[in-house]
CSV table of C-alpha atoms in Angstrom, one decimal:
chain,number,residue,atom,x,y,z
H,1,UNK,CA,0.0,0.0,0.0
H,2,UNK,CA,1.3,3.5,-0.9
H,3,UNK,CA,1.9,5.9,1.9
H,4,UNK,CA,-0.9,8.2,0.8
H,5,UNK,CA,-3.4,5.4,0.8
H,6,UNK,CA,-2.1,4.3,4.3
H,7,UNK,CA,-2.7,7.8,5.7
H,8,UNK,CA,-6.2,8.1,4.1
H,9,UNK,CA,-7.1,4.8,5.8
H,10,UNK,CA,-5.5,5.4,9.3
H,11,UNK,CA,-6.4,8.9,10.2
H,12,UNK,CA,-10.2,8.6,9.7
H,13,UNK,CA,-10.0,5.5,12.0
H,14,UNK,CA,-7.9,7.3,14.5
H,15,UNK,CA,-10.4,10.2,14.7
H,16,UNK,CA,-13.4,7.8,14.9
H,17,UNK,CA,-11.8,5.7,17.6
H,18,UNK,CA,-11.1,8.8,19.7
H,19,UNK,CA,-14.7,9.9,19.4
H,20,UNK,CA,-16.0,6.4,20.3
H,21,UNK,CA,-13.8,6.0,23.3
H,22,UNK,CA,-14.8,9.5,24.5
H,23,UNK,CA,-18.5,9.1,23.9
H,24,UNK,CA,-19.2,5.5,24.8
H,25,UNK,CA,-16.5,4.6,27.4
H,26,UNK,CA,-15.2,7.8,29.2
H,27,UNK,CA,-18.7,9.4,29.3
H,28,UNK,CA,-19.6,7.1,32.2
H,29,UNK,CA,-16.9,8.3,34.7
H,30,UNK,CA,-17.3,11.8,33.3
H,31,UNK,CA,-21.0,11.9,34.2
H,32,UNK,CA,-21.0,9.6,37.2
H,33,UNK,CA,-21.3,12.5,39.8
H,34,UNK,CA,-24.3,14.0,37.9
H,35,UNK,CA,-26.2,10.6,37.9
H,36,UNK,CA,-25.5,10.1,41.6
H,37,UNK,CA,-26.8,13.6,42.4
H,38,UNK,CA,-29.9,13.3,40.2
H,39,UNK,CA,-31.1,9.8,40.9
H,40,UNK,CA,-29.8,9.3,44.4
H,41,UNK,CA,-28.4,5.8,43.5
H,42,UNK,CA,-25.3,4.7,45.3
H,43,UNK,CA,-21.9,5.0,43.7
H,44,UNK,CA,-21.6,1.2,44.0
H,45,UNK,CA,-24.9,0.6,42.3
H,46,UNK,CA,-24.0,3.0,39.4
H,47,UNK,CA,-20.5,1.7,38.8
H,48,UNK,CA,-21.9,-1.8,38.7
H,49,UNK,CA,-23.5,-0.9,35.4
H,50,UNK,CA,-20.1,0.1,34.0
H,51,UNK,CA,-18.5,-3.1,35.2
H,52,UNK,CA,-21.4,-5.0,33.4
H,53,UNK,CA,-20.7,-3.1,30.2
H,54,UNK,CA,-16.9,-3.9,30.3
H,55,UNK,CA,-17.5,-7.6,31.1
H,56,UNK,CA,-20.2,-7.8,28.3
H,57,UNK,CA,-17.8,-6.3,25.9
H,58,UNK,CA,-15.1,-8.8,26.7
H,59,UNK,CA,-17.5,-11.7,26.4
H,60,UNK,CA,-18.8,-10.5,23.0
H,61,UNK,CA,-15.4,-9.7,21.5
H,62,UNK,CA,-14.8,-13.2,20.1
H,63,UNK,CA,-18.3,-13.0,18.4
H,64,UNK,CA,-17.4,-9.7,16.8
H,65,UNK,CA,-14.0,-11.1,15.7
H,66,UNK,CA,-15.6,-14.1,14.0
H,67,UNK,CA,-18.1,-11.8,12.1
H,68,UNK,CA,-15.2,-9.7,11.0
H,69,UNK,CA,-13.3,-12.7,9.8
H,70,UNK,CA,-16.3,-13.6,7.7
H,71,UNK,CA,-16.0,-10.4,5.8
H,72,UNK,CA,-18.6,-8.4,7.8
H,73,UNK,CA,-16.1,-5.9,9.2
H,74,UNK,CA,-17.8,-2.8,7.9
H,75,UNK,CA,-21.3,-3.8,9.1
H,76,UNK,CA,-20.1,-4.9,12.5
H,77,UNK,CA,-17.9,-1.8,13.0
H,78,UNK,CA,-20.3,0.8,11.8
H,79,UNK,CA,-23.5,-0.9,13.0
H,80,UNK,CA,-22.1,-1.2,16.6
H,81,UNK,CA,-21.3,2.6,16.6
H,82,UNK,CA,-24.8,3.5,15.4
H,83,UNK,CA,-26.3,1.2,18.0
H,84,UNK,CA,-24.1,2.7,20.7
H,85,UNK,CA,-25.3,6.2,19.7
H,86,UNK,CA,-28.9,5.1,19.8
H,87,UNK,CA,-28.4,3.6,23.3
H,88,UNK,CA,-26.9,6.9,24.5
H,89,UNK,CA,-30.1,8.5,23.4
H,90,UNK,CA,-32.1,5.9,25.3
H,91,UNK,CA,-30.0,6.5,28.3
H,92,UNK,CA,-31.4,10.0,28.6
H,93,UNK,CA,-34.9,8.4,29.3
H,94,UNK,CA,-34.0,6.1,32.1
H,95,UNK,CA,-35.7,6.6,35.5
H,96,UNK,CA,-35.0,3.2,37.2
H,97,UNK,CA,-31.7,1.6,38.1
H,98,UNK,CA,-32.6,-1.6,36.2
H,99,UNK,CA,-33.1,0.5,33.1
H,100,UNK,CA,-29.7,2.1,33.6
H,101,UNK,CA,-28.1,-1.4,33.8
H,102,UNK,CA,-30.0,-2.6,30.7
H,103,UNK,CA,-28.8,0.3,28.6
H,104,UNK,CA,-25.2,-0.2,29.7
H,105,UNK,CA,-25.4,-3.9,29.0
H,106,UNK,CA,-26.4,-3.0,25.5
H,107,UNK,CA,-23.6,-0.5,25.2
H,108,UNK,CA,-21.2,-3.2,26.4
H,109,UNK,CA,-22.3,-5.3,23.4
H,110,UNK,CA,-21.6,-2.3,21.0
H,111,UNK,CA,-18.2,-1.7,22.6
H,112,UNK,CA,-17.1,-5.2,21.4
H,113,UNK,CA,-17.9,-4.2,17.9
H,114,UNK,CA,-16.5,-0.7,17.5
H,115,UNK,CA,-13.6,-0.1,19.8
H,116,UNK,CA,-9.9,-1.2,19.5
H,117,UNK,CA,-10.3,-4.9,18.9
H,118,UNK,CA,-12.4,-4.8,15.8
H,119,UNK,CA,-10.6,-1.8,14.5
H,120,UNK,CA,-7.2,-3.5,14.9
H,121,UNK,CA,-8.6,-6.7,13.4
H,122,UNK,CA,-9.6,-4.8,10.2
H,123,UNK,CA,-6.2,-3.1,10.1
H,124,UNK,CA,-4.4,-6.4,10.5
H,125,UNK,CA,-6.4,-8.1,7.7
H,126,UNK,CA,-5.8,-5.1,5.4
H,127,UNK,CA,-2.3,-4.0,6.1
H,128,UNK,CA,-0.5,-7.2,7.0
H,129,UNK,CA,3.0,-6.4,8.1
H,130,UNK,CA,2.2,-2.6,8.1
H,131,UNK,CA,-0.7,-3.1,10.6
H,132,UNK,CA,1.6,-2.4,13.6
H,133,UNK,CA,2.3,1.1,12.5
H,134,UNK,CA,-1.4,1.8,11.8
H,135,UNK,CA,-2.4,0.3,15.2
H,136,UNK,CA,0.2,2.5,16.9
H,137,UNK,CA,-1.2,5.7,15.3
H,138,UNK,CA,-4.7,4.9,16.2
H,139,UNK,CA,-3.9,4.0,19.8
H,140,UNK,CA,-1.8,7.1,20.2
H,141,UNK,CA,-4.5,9.4,19.1
H,142,UNK,CA,-7.4,7.5,20.9
H,143,UNK,CA,-5.2,7.8,24.1
H,144,UNK,CA,-6.4,11.4,24.2
H,145,UNK,CA,-10.1,10.4,24.3
H,146,UNK,CA,-10.3,10.9,28.1
H,147,UNK,CA,-8.7,14.3,27.6
H,148,UNK,CA,-11.6,15.2,25.2
H,149,UNK,CA,-14.4,13.5,27.1
H,150,UNK,CA,-14.0,14.8,30.7
H,151,UNK,CA,-13.8,18.6,29.9
H,152,UNK,CA,-16.5,18.2,27.2
H,153,UNK,CA,-18.8,16.4,29.6
H,154,UNK,CA,-18.2,19.0,32.3
H,155,UNK,CA,-18.9,21.9,30.0
H,156,UNK,CA,-21.9,20.4,28.3
H,157,UNK,CA,-23.5,19.1,31.5
H,158,UNK,CA,-23.0,22.5,33.1
H,159,UNK,CA,-24.7,24.2,30.2
H,160,UNK,CA,-27.3,21.7,29.0
H,161,UNK,CA,-27.5,19.2,31.8
H,162,UNK,CA,-26.2,15.6,31.6
H,163,UNK,CA,-28.9,14.6,29.2
H,164,UNK,CA,-27.8,17.3,26.8
H,165,UNK,CA,-24.2,16.2,27.1
H,166,UNK,CA,-25.2,12.6,26.3
H,167,UNK,CA,-27.2,13.7,23.3
H,168,UNK,CA,-24.2,15.7,22.0
H,169,UNK,CA,-22.0,12.7,22.3
H,170,UNK,CA,-24.5,10.6,20.4
H,171,UNK,CA,-24.8,13.2,17.7
H,172,UNK,CA,-21.0,13.4,17.3
H,173,UNK,CA,-20.9,9.6,16.8
H,174,UNK,CA,-23.5,9.6,14.1
H,175,UNK,CA,-22.4,12.8,12.3
H,176,UNK,CA,-18.6,12.4,12.4
H,177,UNK,CA,-17.5,9.0,13.7
H,178,UNK,CA,-19.8,6.7,11.7
H,179,UNK,CA,-19.1,8.3,8.2
H,180,UNK,CA,-15.4,8.2,8.9
H,181,UNK,CA,-15.6,4.5,10.0
H,182,UNK,CA,-17.7,3.5,7.0
H,183,UNK,CA,-15.4,5.2,4.5
H,184,UNK,CA,-12.2,3.7,6.1
H,185,UNK,CA,-13.6,0.2,6.7
H,186,UNK,CA,-15.1,0.0,3.2
H,187,UNK,CA,-11.8,1.1,1.7
H,188,UNK,CA,-10.0,-1.5,3.9
H,189,UNK,CA,-12.2,-4.3,2.7
H,190,UNK,CA,-11.5,-3.3,-0.9
H,191,UNK,CA,-7.7,-3.3,-0.3
H,192,UNK,CA,-7.8,-6.5,1.7
H,193,UNK,CA,-10.3,-8.3,-0.4
H,194,UNK,CA,-7.7,-10.8,-1.6
H,195,UNK,CA,-6.4,-11.6,1.9
H,196,UNK,CA,-5.9,-15.3,2.5
H,197,UNK,CA,-8.1,-17.3,4.8
H,198,UNK,CA,-6.2,-18.5,7.9
H,199,UNK,CA,-5.2,-22.2,7.5
H,200,UNK,CA,-6.6,-24.8,9.8
H,201,UNK,CA,-3.2,-25.0,11.5
H,202,UNK,CA,-3.3,-21.3,12.3
H,203,UNK,CA,-6.9,-21.6,13.4
H,204,UNK,CA,-5.8,-24.2,16.0
H,205,UNK,CA,-2.9,-22.1,17.2
H,206,UNK,CA,-4.9,-20.1,19.8
H,207,UNK,CA,-6.0,-23.3,21.5
H,208,UNK,CA,-2.4,-24.5,21.7
H,209,UNK,CA,-1.2,-21.2,23.2
H,210,UNK,CA,-4.1,-21.2,25.7
H,211,UNK,CA,-2.7,-24.4,27.2
H,212,UNK,CA,0.5,-22.7,28.4
H,213,UNK,CA,0.7,-21.3,32.0
H,214,UNK,CA,2.5,-18.2,30.6
H,215,UNK,CA,-0.7,-17.3,28.7
H,216,UNK,CA,-2.8,-17.3,31.8
H,217,UNK,CA,-0.2,-15.4,33.8
H,218,UNK,CA,-0.2,-12.7,31.1
H,219,UNK,CA,-4.0,-12.7,30.9
H,220,UNK,CA,-4.2,-12.3,34.7
H,221,UNK,CA,-1.7,-9.4,34.5
H,222,UNK,CA,-3.6,-7.6,31.8
H,223,UNK,CA,-6.9,-8.1,33.6
H,224,UNK,CA,-5.4,-6.5,36.7
H,225,UNK,CA,-4.2,-3.5,34.6
H,226,UNK,CA,-7.6,-3.2,33.0
H,227,UNK,CA,-9.3,-3.4,36.5
H,228,UNK,CA,-6.9,-0.7,37.8
H,229,UNK,CA,-7.6,1.6,34.9
H,230,UNK,CA,-11.4,1.1,35.2
H,231,UNK,CA,-11.3,1.9,38.9
H,232,UNK,CA,-9.1,4.9,38.6
H,233,UNK,CA,-11.0,6.6,35.8
H,234,UNK,CA,-14.4,5.9,37.5
H,235,UNK,CA,-13.6,6.9,41.0
H,236,UNK,CA,-10.9,9.6,40.8
H,237,UNK,CA,-13.3,12.6,40.4
H,238,UNK,CA,-15.6,11.6,43.2
H,239,UNK,CA,-12.7,10.7,45.4
H,240,UNK,CA,-10.9,14.0,44.9
H,241,UNK,CA,-14.0,16.1,45.3
H,242,UNK,CA,-14.9,14.3,48.5
H,243,UNK,CA,-11.4,15.0,49.8
H,244,UNK,CA,-11.8,18.8,49.3
H,245,UNK,CA,-10.3,19.3,45.8
H,246,UNK,CA,-12.3,21.6,43.5
H,247,UNK,CA,-14.2,19.7,40.8
H,248,UNK,CA,-12.3,21.6,38.1
H,249,UNK,CA,-9.0,20.5,39.6
H,250,UNK,CA,-10.2,16.8,39.6
H,251,UNK,CA,-11.3,17.1,36.0
H,252,UNK,CA,-8.0,18.6,35.0
H,253,UNK,CA,-6.2,15.8,36.7
H,254,UNK,CA,-8.1,13.0,35.1
H,255,UNK,CA,-8.0,14.7,31.7
H,256,UNK,CA,-4.2,14.9,31.8
H,257,UNK,CA,-3.8,11.2,32.2
H,258,UNK,CA,-4.5,10.9,28.4
H,259,UNK,CA,-1.4,12.9,27.3
H,260,UNK,CA,0.7,10.9,29.8
H,261,UNK,CA,-0.6,7.7,28.2
H,262,UNK,CA,0.5,9.0,24.8
H,263,UNK,CA,3.9,9.8,26.3
H,264,UNK,CA,4.1,6.3,27.8
H,265,UNK,CA,3.2,4.6,24.5
H,266,UNK,CA,5.8,6.8,22.7
H,267,UNK,CA,8.5,5.8,25.2
H,268,UNK,CA,7.7,2.1,24.7
H,269,UNK,CA,8.1,2.5,21.0
H,270,UNK,CA,11.5,4.0,21.5
H,271,UNK,CA,12.9,1.3,23.9
H,272,UNK,CA,11.0,-1.8,22.9
H,273,UNK,CA,13.9,-3.1,20.8
H,274,UNK,CA,16.5,-2.5,23.6
H,275,UNK,CA,14.5,-3.4,26.7
H,276,UNK,CA,12.8,-6.8,27.3
H,277,UNK,CA,9.0,-6.8,27.1
H,278,UNK,CA,8.8,-8.4,30.6
H,279,UNK,CA,10.8,-5.6,32.1
H,280,UNK,CA,8.6,-3.0,30.5
H,281,UNK,CA,5.4,-4.8,31.6
H,282,UNK,CA,6.6,-5.1,35.2
H,283,UNK,CA,7.7,-1.5,35.3
H,284,UNK,CA,4.3,-0.4,34.1
H,285,UNK,CA,2.5,-2.3,36.9
H,286,UNK,CA,4.9,-0.8,39.5
H,287,UNK,CA,4.1,2.7,38.1
H,288,UNK,CA,0.4,2.2,38.4
H,289,UNK,CA,0.8,0.8,41.9
H,290,UNK,CA,2.8,3.9,42.8
H,291,UNK,CA,0.1,6.1,41.2
H,292,UNK,CA,-2.5,4.6,43.5
H,293,UNK,CA,-0.3,5.4,46.5
H,294,UNK,CA,0.2,8.9,45.2
H,295,UNK,CA,-3.6,9.4,45.0
H,296,UNK,CA,-4.1,8.2,48.5
H,297,UNK,CA,-1.5,10.7,49.8
H,298,UNK,CA,-2.7,13.7,47.6
H,299,UNK,CA,-4.9,15.1,50.3
H,300,UNK,CA,-2.0,15.5,52.7
H,301,UNK,CA,0.4,16.5,50.0
H,302,UNK,CA,-1.3,18.0,47.0
H,303,UNK,CA,1.8,17.8,44.8
H,304,UNK,CA,1.2,14.0,44.8
H,305,UNK,CA,-1.8,14.6,42.6
H,306,UNK,CA,0.7,15.5,39.8
H,307,UNK,CA,2.6,12.3,40.6
H,308,UNK,CA,-0.6,10.3,40.3
H,309,UNK,CA,-1.4,11.7,36.9
H,310,UNK,CA,2.1,11.1,35.6
H,311,UNK,CA,2.5,7.6,36.9
H,312,UNK,CA,-1.0,6.4,36.1
H,313,UNK,CA,-0.9,7.7,32.5
H,314,UNK,CA,2.7,6.5,31.9
H,315,UNK,CA,2.0,3.0,33.3
H,316,UNK,CA,-1.3,2.6,31.5
H,317,UNK,CA,0.1,3.9,28.2
């Protein structure tokens, strides 16, 4: 593929993924406080819906992958984004906690079809050996989704209420993200139309790998990182405001994690050929553990809030 074609394929996907992460994923922690104040539901009850969405997304990811492998990448990718936007609209109508859970269960299904995994699967099928560069560009840009979502949600909810903010997020998905996704994914299918079907030997490879203890150790480590990230982005704003920090300060702090993630990913790109992957992975986990300790001590020593932002973003990135 020529460089110009590569850029035309990658940048629309990068913009679309940034919007999707901001609107469908980060909107939950960004609006959590408003939901708690309006509905009076407990923080535990509310965050359970987000946990359900993440678990549902993980469970549905293999289904989305199989559909993409059958040549339905564009339909799965764009259809999931449209469904996610419609569910955001439906979210503005909920009045009961079970309805809130039901909507986020549905959003969890759509996450499996339109976030990183399906996007990267499409790029891998299309670009082959060049997919890594494309995936890097998309993940670097989408790493700023939280930086977009938190301030936008704060401003929009302050001006139009949380329902207005959610409707704006839904509209941005439909008007900007979906057309970009459709154009890029359709182009990817045309370019990768002659891609070979995996052999039966390759099809059995995942099962062979899954029998290795190292696979499960890695899976557990990644699950812990994912859990840490989910807890931090969901609870940082309420935690900081409860401990006396201004809401604007809390939003600034959580928003700056995104740029730190980008820095972290860029650093890994620079050292990955010189430093063993295991060392990088362990260092990231230590950084995120240190970030949690910094957050705990930020009330007594506010400068530790900057340490939390730096370490959490760097480790997660």
